Amino acid sequence: MAKTTFDGKPVPEGMSRKAFKKLVKQERMEAGKEEFLAKRRLKRKEKRAHTHRHKPPPLSEQTQSGVNVVIDCGFDEKMEDGERVSLVGQLTRCYSVNRRTLQPVNLVIANFNKKLKSRFENELYATHKLWENVQFCEGDLPTIEKSGCCEPSNEFSTENMVYLTGDATETLSTLDPGTTYIVGGIVDKDRHKNLCLNKAKALNIRTARLPIDEHVKISGRKILTTNQAFELLVRWVEHKDWKVSFESTIPSRKQEVKVKQSEKETATDADTKLLEERTNDDSK
């Protein structure tokens, strides 16, 4: 009778093949244990270093910039469900960017209602209520000042607002404390044209475009996502330099690639036609 083997090794007399199989596997595991533990220690060390590098600054070290940024989400009915999910991800990234800067802007999310609000409160378990330096207003732009969601200030009156849109003729050069800058919050695959521009005109709000052509070379349609437009404003507050702000938000080696991706996915005047307004980065 042929001798029973496992893994090319003969099974010792008096030991079942099942028991020998278990023994071989255990020996194999013991032999690779040190290597496994070394890899795990290295991975944990790298994770700690990454966490430390990306850890938000303590709130005590942050200094309010005095700049107000409103994300206007008043286009809920113009979005499909998937686009709304994408916008929720972009708003979350806006909060993250603002939380990790030493000079956060005063972020207001206007028209926080309907299905957008429902998604935050149900699917995301209302975690937005824990966000710092963010105010959520259910009302539209003209009502922010009196809505009670922000401290009373004429900075939120329409005469002190600037709606950012790639269709504007005026170019934004600086961000001024006391002025409120509005970024359109919508993902619509560019179905709706001139949303931000037309809304600003209807509300008699001044418009301006980001200085994209002056600082970045991008071929084809120039588009930014809502979170990219917001991050550009935050980076300008940090550096007071548009070129640095663009490079830190949209690396030059990726600019053309991102534009192509945005054309396939999501973009619009409000998703902030600010690169004429966006580059879809998605999220989920």
CSV table of N, CA and C in Angstrom, one decimal, residues 3 27 33 38-40 49 62 73-74 81 101-102 146 163 168 197-199 214 241 259:
chain,number,residue,atom,x,y,z
A,3,LYS,N,2.4,4.8,0.6
A,3,LYS,CA,2.5,5.6,1.8
A,3,LYS,C,1.7,6.9,1.5
A,27,GLU,N,3.2,24.8,10.8
A,27,GLU,CA,4.6,25.1,10.7
A,27,GLU,C,4.9,26.1,9.6
A,33,LYS,N,5.7,33.9,10.1
A,33,LYS,CA,5.1,34.8,11.1
A,33,LYS,C,5.9,36.0,11.3
A,38,ALA,N,6.5,41.8,10.7
A,38,ALA,CA,7.4,42.9,10.3
A,38,ALA,C,6.6,43.8,9.3
A,39,LYS,N,5.9,43.2,8.4
A,39,LYS,CA,5.1,43.9,7.4
A,39,LYS,C,4.0,44.7,8.1
A,40,ARG,N,3.4,44.0,9.1
A,40,ARG,CA,2.3,44.7,9.8
A,40,ARG,C,2.8,45.9,10.6
A,49,ALA,N,2.1,57.8,10.5
A,49,ALA,CA,2.8,58.9,9.9
A,49,ALA,C,1.8,59.7,9.0
A,62,GLN,N,-6.5,77.6,14.8
A,62,GLN,CA,-7.1,78.1,13.6
A,62,GLN,C,-7.5,79.6,13.9
A,73,CYS,N,-27.1,75.5,-2.9
A,73,CYS,CA,-27.7,74.2,-3.4
A,73,CYS,C,-29.1,74.3,-3.8
A,74,GLY,N,-29.5,75.5,-4.4
A,74,GLY,CA,-30.9,75.7,-4.8
A,74,GLY,C,-31.2,75.1,-6.1
A,81,ASP,N,-30.9,61.4,-9.0
A,81,ASP,CA,-30.5,60.9,-7.7
A,81,ASP,C,-29.0,60.7,-7.6
A,101,THR,N,-7.5,73.6,7.3
A,101,THR,CA,-6.7,74.8,7.0
A,101,THR,C,-6.6,75.6,8.3
A,102,LEU,N,-5.5,76.3,8.4
A,102,LEU,CA,-5.3,77.2,9.5
A,102,LEU,C,-6.1,78.4,9.5
A,146,LYS,N,-31.4,87.1,7.4
A,146,LYS,CA,-32.4,87.1,8.4
A,146,LYS,C,-32.9,85.7,8.8
A,163,TYR,N,-21.4,86.2,-7.0
A,163,TYR,CA,-21.7,84.9,-7.5
A,163,TYR,C,-20.6,84.5,-8.5
A,168,ALA,N,-19.3,84.9,-16.2
A,168,ALA,CA,-19.2,86.3,-15.9
A,168,ALA,C,-18.1,87.0,-16.7
A,197,LEU,N,-25.4,82.3,-13.5
A,197,LEU,CA,-25.4,83.6,-14.1
A,197,LEU,C,-26.9,84.2,-14.1
A,198,ASN,N,-27.8,83.4,-14.5
A,198,ASN,CA,-29.2,83.8,-14.6
A,198,ASN,C,-29.8,84.1,-13.2
A,199,LYS,N,-29.4,83.2,-12.2
A,199,LYS,CA,-29.9,83.4,-10.9
A,199,LYS,C,-29.3,84.7,-10.3
A,214,GLU,N,-5.9,83.0,-16.8
A,214,GLU,CA,-4.7,83.8,-16.5
A,214,GLU,C,-3.6,82.9,-15.8
A,241,ASP,N,-2.2,83.7,-3.5
A,241,ASP,CA,-1.5,83.5,-4.8
A,241,ASP,C,-2.4,82.6,-5.6
A,259,VAL,N,-10.1,67.4,-17.0
A,259,VAL,CA,-11.1,68.0,-17.8
A,259,VAL,C,-11.8,66.9,-18.6
